[in-house]
PDB file of C-alpha atoms and ligand atoms in Angstrom:
ATOM      1  CA  MET A   1      80.611  87.437 -71.685  1.00  0.00           C
ATOM      2  CA  LYS A   2      79.278  84.570 -73.717  1.00  0.00           C
ATOM      3  CA  ILE A   3      77.876  81.464 -72.065  1.00  0.00           C
ATOM      4  CA  VAL A   4      77.671  78.579 -74.527  1.00  0.00           C
ATOM      5  CA  TYR A   5      75.712  75.479 -73.541  1.00  0.00           C
ATOM      6  CA  TRP A   6      74.155  72.242 -74.731  1.00  0.00           C
ATOM      7  CA  SER A   7      71.151  70.896 -72.837  1.00  0.00           C
ATOM      8  CA  GLY A   8      68.844  67.981 -73.622  1.00  0.00           C
ATOM      9  CA  THR A   9      66.031  68.498 -71.126  1.00  0.00           C
ATOM     10  CA  GLY A  10      66.775  72.047 -69.993  1.00  0.00           C
ATOM     11  CA  ASN A  11      68.773  71.443 -66.812  1.00  0.00           C
ATOM     12  CA  THR A  12      72.087  72.780 -68.079  1.00  0.00           C
ATOM     13  CA  GLU A  13      70.181  75.542 -69.857  1.00  0.00           C
ATOM     14  CA  LYS A  14      68.717  76.623 -66.503  1.00  0.00           C
ATOM     15  CA  MET A  15      72.222  76.628 -65.044  1.00  0.00           C
ATOM     16  CA  ALA A  16      73.386  78.788 -67.969  1.00  0.00           C
ATOM     17  CA  GLN A  17      70.588  81.311 -67.347  1.00  0.00           C
ATOM     18  CA  LEU A  18      71.362  81.481 -63.614  1.00  0.00           C
ATOM     19  CA  ILE A  19      75.096  81.874 -64.263  1.00  0.00           C
ATOM     20  CA  GLY A  20      74.211  84.654 -66.712  1.00  0.00           C
ATOM     21  CA  LYS A  21      72.133  86.295 -64.000  1.00  0.00           C
ATOM     22  CA  GLY A  22      75.116  86.125 -61.642  1.00  0.00           C
ATOM     23  CA  ILE A  23      77.444  87.641 -64.242  1.00  0.00           C
ATOM     24  CA  THR A  24      74.961  90.487 -64.773  1.00  0.00           C
ATOM     25  CA  GLU A  25      74.592  91.002 -61.024  1.00  0.00           C
ATOM     26  CA  GLY A  26      78.372  91.074 -60.889  1.00  0.00           C
ATOM     27  CA  GLY A  27      78.343  94.032 -63.267  1.00  0.00           C
ATOM     28  CA  LYS A  28      79.247  92.427 -66.595  1.00  0.00           C
ATOM     29  CA  GLU A  29      77.188  91.727 -69.675  1.00  0.00           C
ATOM     30  CA  ALA A  30      76.108  88.157 -70.237  1.00  0.00           C
ATOM     31  CA  GLU A  31      74.818  86.463 -73.377  1.00  0.00           C
ATOM     32  CA  VAL A  32      73.464  82.914 -73.110  1.00  0.00           C
ATOM     33  CA  ILE A  33      73.909  81.001 -76.373  1.00  0.00           C
ATOM     34  CA  ASN A  34      72.785  77.525 -77.387  1.00  0.00           C
ATOM     35  CA  VAL A  35      75.793  75.774 -78.927  1.00  0.00           C
ATOM     36  CA  SER A  36      73.789  75.224 -82.121  1.00  0.00           C
ATOM     37  CA  ASP A  37      73.625  79.032 -82.582  1.00  0.00           C
ATOM     38  CA  VAL A  38      77.182  79.963 -81.599  1.00  0.00           C
ATOM     39  CA  ASN A  39      79.375  82.061 -83.874  1.00  0.00           C
ATOM     40  CA  VAL A  40      82.780  80.530 -83.172  1.00  0.00           C
ATOM     41  CA  ASN A  41      84.768  83.475 -84.562  1.00  0.00           C
ATOM     42  CA  GLU A  42      82.953  85.907 -82.297  1.00  0.00           C
ATOM     43  CA  LEU A  43      83.358  83.568 -79.345  1.00  0.00           C
ATOM     44  CA  LEU A  44      87.092  83.269 -79.902  1.00  0.00           C
ATOM     45  CA  SER A  45      87.510  87.033 -79.543  1.00  0.00           C
ATOM     46  CA  GLU A  46      86.638  86.620 -75.836  1.00  0.00           C
ATOM     47  CA  ASP A  47      89.341  86.111 -73.181  1.00  0.00           C
ATOM     48  CA  ILE A  48      86.941  84.222 -70.922  1.00  0.00           C
ATOM     49  CA  LEU A  49      84.796  81.324 -72.105  1.00  0.00           C
ATOM     50  CA  VAL A  50      81.887  79.946 -70.090  1.00  0.00           C
ATOM     51  CA  LEU A  51      80.970  76.490 -71.381  1.00  0.00           C
ATOM     52  CA  GLY A  52      78.308  74.056 -70.215  1.00  0.00           C
ATOM     53  CA  CYS A  53      77.202  70.576 -71.251  1.00  0.00           C
ATOM     54  CA  SER A  54      75.381  67.812 -69.415  1.00  0.00           C
ATOM     55  CA  ALA A  55      76.779  64.295 -68.909  1.00  0.00           C
ATOM     56  CA  MET A  56      75.755  62.211 -71.893  1.00  0.00           C
ATOM     57  CA  GLY A  57      76.561  58.838 -73.445  1.00  0.00           C
ATOM     58  CA  ASP A  58      78.728  57.044 -70.940  1.00  0.00           C
ATOM     59  CA  GLU A  59      80.267  59.996 -69.071  1.00  0.00           C
ATOM     60  CA  VAL A  60      81.001  62.038 -72.157  1.00  0.00           C
ATOM     61  CA  LEU A  61      80.007  65.394 -73.669  1.00  0.00           C
ATOM     62  CA  GLU A  62      77.014  65.399 -76.002  1.00  0.00           C
ATOM     63  CA  GLU A  63      78.347  63.952 -79.236  1.00  0.00           C
ATOM     64  CA  SER A  64      76.494  65.520 -82.154  1.00  0.00           C
ATOM     65  CA  GLU A  65      76.772  69.253 -81.342  1.00  0.00           C
ATOM     66  CA  PHE A  66      78.859  69.998 -78.262  1.00  0.00           C
ATOM     67  CA  GLU A  67      81.698  67.553 -78.893  1.00  0.00           C
ATOM     68  CA  PRO A  68      82.307  68.830 -82.464  1.00  0.00           C
ATOM     69  CA  PHE A  69      82.192  72.401 -81.086  1.00  0.00           C
ATOM     70  CA  VAL A  70      84.887  71.575 -78.508  1.00  0.00           C
ATOM     71  CA  GLU A  71      86.978  69.935 -81.244  1.00  0.00           C
ATOM     72  CA  GLU A  72      86.570  73.012 -83.432  1.00  0.00           C
ATOM     73  CA  ILE A  73      87.782  75.463 -80.782  1.00  0.00           C
ATOM     74  CA  SER A  74      90.412  73.137 -79.278  1.00  0.00           C
ATOM     75  CA  THR A  75      93.389  74.448 -81.263  1.00  0.00           C
ATOM     76  CA  GLN A  76      92.438  78.121 -80.784  1.00  0.00           C
ATOM     77  CA  ILE A  77      91.877  78.499 -77.051  1.00  0.00           C
ATOM     78  CA  SER A  78      95.340  78.254 -75.540  1.00  0.00           C
ATOM     79  CA  GLY A  79      95.735  80.960 -72.888  1.00  0.00           C
ATOM     80  CA  LYS A  80      92.018  81.505 -72.357  1.00  0.00           C
ATOM     81  CA  LYS A  81      90.315  81.442 -68.988  1.00  0.00           C
ATOM     82  CA  VAL A  82      87.476  78.946 -68.997  1.00  0.00           C
ATOM     83  CA  ALA A  83      84.580  78.304 -66.603  1.00  0.00           C
ATOM     84  CA  LEU A  84      82.863  74.920 -66.991  1.00  0.00           C
ATOM     85  CA  PHE A  85      79.466  73.739 -65.817  1.00  0.00           C
ATOM     86  CA  GLY A  86      76.808  71.126 -66.428  1.00  0.00           C
ATOM     87  CA  SER A  87      74.109  68.878 -65.066  1.00  0.00           C
ATOM     88  CA  TYR A  88      74.426  65.135 -64.543  1.00  0.00           C
ATOM     89  CA  GLY A  89      72.245  62.264 -63.378  1.00  0.00           C
ATOM     90  CA  TRP A  90      73.451  58.960 -62.002  1.00  0.00           C
ATOM     91  CA  GLY A  91      77.213  59.346 -62.438  1.00  0.00           C
ATOM     92  CA  ASP A  92      79.867  60.817 -60.148  1.00  0.00           C
ATOM     93  CA  GLY A  93      80.968  63.711 -62.319  1.00  0.00           C
ATOM     94  CA  GLN A  94      83.592  61.866 -64.351  1.00  0.00           C
ATOM     95  CA  TRP A  95      82.487  63.590 -67.580  1.00  0.00           C
ATOM     96  CA  MET A  96      83.309  66.971 -66.075  1.00  0.00           C
ATOM     97  CA  ARG A  97      86.683  65.884 -64.681  1.00  0.00           C
ATOM     98  CA  ASP A  98      87.548  64.679 -68.182  1.00  0.00           C
ATOM     99  CA  PHE A  99      86.278  67.933 -69.748  1.00  0.00           C
ATOM    100  CA  GLU A 100      88.359  69.986 -67.312  1.00  0.00           C
ATOM    101  CA  GLU A 101      91.505  67.931 -67.946  1.00  0.00           C
ATOM    102  CA  ARG A 102      90.984  68.240 -71.658  1.00  0.00           C
ATOM    103  CA  MET A 103      90.645  72.039 -71.534  1.00  0.00           C
ATOM    104  CA  ILE A 104      93.814  72.255 -69.439  1.00  0.00           C
ATOM    105  CA  GLY A 105      95.476  70.116 -72.114  1.00  0.00           C
ATOM    106  CA  TYR A 106      94.441  72.713 -74.713  1.00  0.00           C
ATOM    107  CA  GLY A 107      96.285  75.375 -72.698  1.00  0.00           C
ATOM    108  CA  CYS A 108      93.317  76.925 -70.876  1.00  0.00           C
ATOM    109  CA  SER A 109      93.234  77.888 -67.229  1.00  0.00           C
ATOM    110  CA  ILE A 110      90.110  76.846 -65.368  1.00  0.00           C
ATOM    111  CA  ILE A 111      88.219  79.426 -63.305  1.00  0.00           C
ATOM    112  CA  GLY A 112      87.601  77.936 -59.851  1.00  0.00           C
ATOM    113  CA  ASP A 113      86.203  74.416 -59.875  1.00  0.00           C
ATOM    114  CA  PRO A 114      83.727  73.371 -62.551  1.00  0.00           C
ATOM    115  CA  LEU A 115      80.132  73.692 -61.316  1.00  0.00           C
ATOM    116  CA  ILE A 116      78.139  70.466 -61.526  1.00  0.00           C
ATOM    117  CA  VAL A 117      74.550  69.989 -60.410  1.00  0.00           C
ATOM    118  CA  GLN A 118      72.599  66.748 -60.183  1.00  0.00           C
ATOM    119  CA  ASN A 119      69.488  66.960 -62.382  1.00  0.00           C
ATOM    120  CA  GLU A 120      67.599  70.275 -62.120  1.00  0.00           C
ATOM    121  CA  PRO A 121      69.398  73.186 -60.489  1.00  0.00           C
ATOM    122  CA  ASP A 122      66.317  74.091 -58.419  1.00  0.00           C
ATOM    123  CA  ASP A 123      68.053  73.560 -55.066  1.00  0.00           C
ATOM    124  CA  ASN A 124      71.288  75.055 -56.354  1.00  0.00           C
ATOM    125  CA  GLU A 125      70.077  78.304 -57.840  1.00  0.00           C
ATOM    126  CA  GLN A 126      72.172  80.486 -55.555  1.00  0.00           C
ATOM    127  CA  GLU A 127      75.247  78.361 -56.223  1.00  0.00           C
ATOM    128  CA  CYS A 128      74.810  78.966 -59.966  1.00  0.00           C
ATOM    129  CA  ILE A 129      74.298  82.706 -59.454  1.00  0.00           C
ATOM    130  CA  ASP A 130      77.388  82.881 -57.214  1.00  0.00           C
ATOM    131  CA  PHE A 131      79.409  81.025 -59.842  1.00  0.00           C
ATOM    132  CA  GLY A 132      78.421  83.746 -62.321  1.00  0.00           C
ATOM    133  CA  LYS A 133      79.331  86.497 -59.875  1.00  0.00           C
ATOM    134  CA  LYS A 134      82.753  84.933 -59.411  1.00  0.00           C
ATOM    135  CA  ILE A 135      83.288  84.830 -63.173  1.00  0.00           C
ATOM    136  CA  ALA A 136      82.297  88.503 -63.405  1.00  0.00           C
ATOM    137  CA  GLN A 137      85.104  89.396 -60.994  1.00  0.00           C
ATOM    138  CA  ILE A 138      87.847  87.959 -63.249  1.00  0.00           C
TER     139      ILE A 138
HETATM  140  C1  FMN B   1      71.364  59.651 -73.351  1.00  0.00           C
HETATM  141  C2  FMN B   1      71.692  60.072 -71.935  1.00  0.00           C
HETATM  142  C3  FMN B   1      72.921  59.743 -71.395  1.00  0.00           C
HETATM  143  C4  FMN B   1      73.261  60.107 -70.085  1.00  0.00           C
HETATM  144  N1  FMN B   1      74.485  59.756 -69.574  1.00  0.00           N
HETATM  145  C5  FMN B   1      74.795  60.119 -68.313  1.00  0.00           C
HETATM  146  C6  FMN B   1      76.053  59.773 -67.758  1.00  0.00           C
HETATM  147  O1  FMN B   1      76.904  59.143 -68.395  1.00  0.00           O
HETATM  148  N2  FMN B   1      76.306  60.166 -66.481  1.00  0.00           N
HETATM  149  C7  FMN B   1      75.406  60.863 -65.716  1.00  0.00           C
HETATM  150  O2  FMN B   1      75.704  61.208 -64.574  1.00  0.00           O
HETATM  151  N3  FMN B   1      74.193  61.204 -66.228  1.00  0.00           N
HETATM  152  C8  FMN B   1      73.875  60.866 -67.492  1.00  0.00           C
HETATM  153  N4  FMN B   1      72.667  61.232 -68.018  1.00  0.00           N
HETATM  154  C9  FMN B   1      71.740  62.030 -67.206  1.00  0.00           C
HETATM  155  C10 FMN B   1      71.797  63.517 -67.596  1.00  0.00           C
HETATM  156  O3  FMN B   1      73.125  63.996 -67.546  1.00  0.00           O
HETATM  157  C11 FMN B   1      70.917  64.312 -66.637  1.00  0.00           C
HETATM  158  O4  FMN B   1      69.578  63.933 -66.848  1.00  0.00           O
HETATM  159  C12 FMN B   1      71.056  65.811 -66.804  1.00  0.00           C
HETATM  160  O5  FMN B   1      70.336  66.474 -65.790  1.00  0.00           O
HETATM  161  C13 FMN B   1      70.565  66.273 -68.152  1.00  0.00           C
HETATM  162  O6  FMN B   1      70.806  67.658 -68.267  1.00  0.00           O
HETATM  163  P1  FMN B   1      70.284  68.475 -69.532  1.00  0.00           P
HETATM  164  O7  FMN B   1      68.805  68.613 -69.394  1.00  0.00           O
HETATM  165  O8  FMN B   1      70.968  69.795 -69.458  1.00  0.00           O
HETATM  166  O9  FMN B   1      70.711  67.699 -70.754  1.00  0.00           O
HETATM  167  C14 FMN B   1      72.326  60.851 -69.313  1.00  0.00           C
HETATM  168  C15 FMN B   1      71.074  61.165 -69.857  1.00  0.00           C
HETATM  169  C16 FMN B   1      70.758  60.800 -71.153  1.00  0.00           C
HETATM  170  C17 FMN B   1      69.404  61.177 -71.725  1.00  0.00           C
END
């Protein structure tokens, strides 16, 4: 499984690594990929997408790399199962509710509830690992 993320200060990246650990512990292969390195064609051959981005701007996805990536895949992901995650700071998670709604609008089904963590995932490591384990069971 491919986990594609954008992270400014490493918080969402840490989540991605922990989710990858959980997927591996759950018996599946996991590859953690920075969105700037993703091969979209390869990614689109997957049935399950695991996508993470922190809250940026004013409750939006990061605009120079992650947002264009979402736009690029948007017309090609109908029917896919998608797990969403990301770190936030002072907001209430609105960016992730919007991301989830948008992916549903593209025809995806969302695996569980998106996983959001305030700032560093240090106190939420197990939660991230468990999220990965759950994805591995799909
Ligand atoms: C330019 C900028 C914009 C941000 N906008 C928001 C926001 O709208 N809502 C929020 O909850 N946090 C916001 N944050 C806080 C980050 O989401 C938070 O620091 C997060 O842990 C960063 O994760 P990352 O290291 O994976 O990028 C913003 C941070 C920066 C630097």
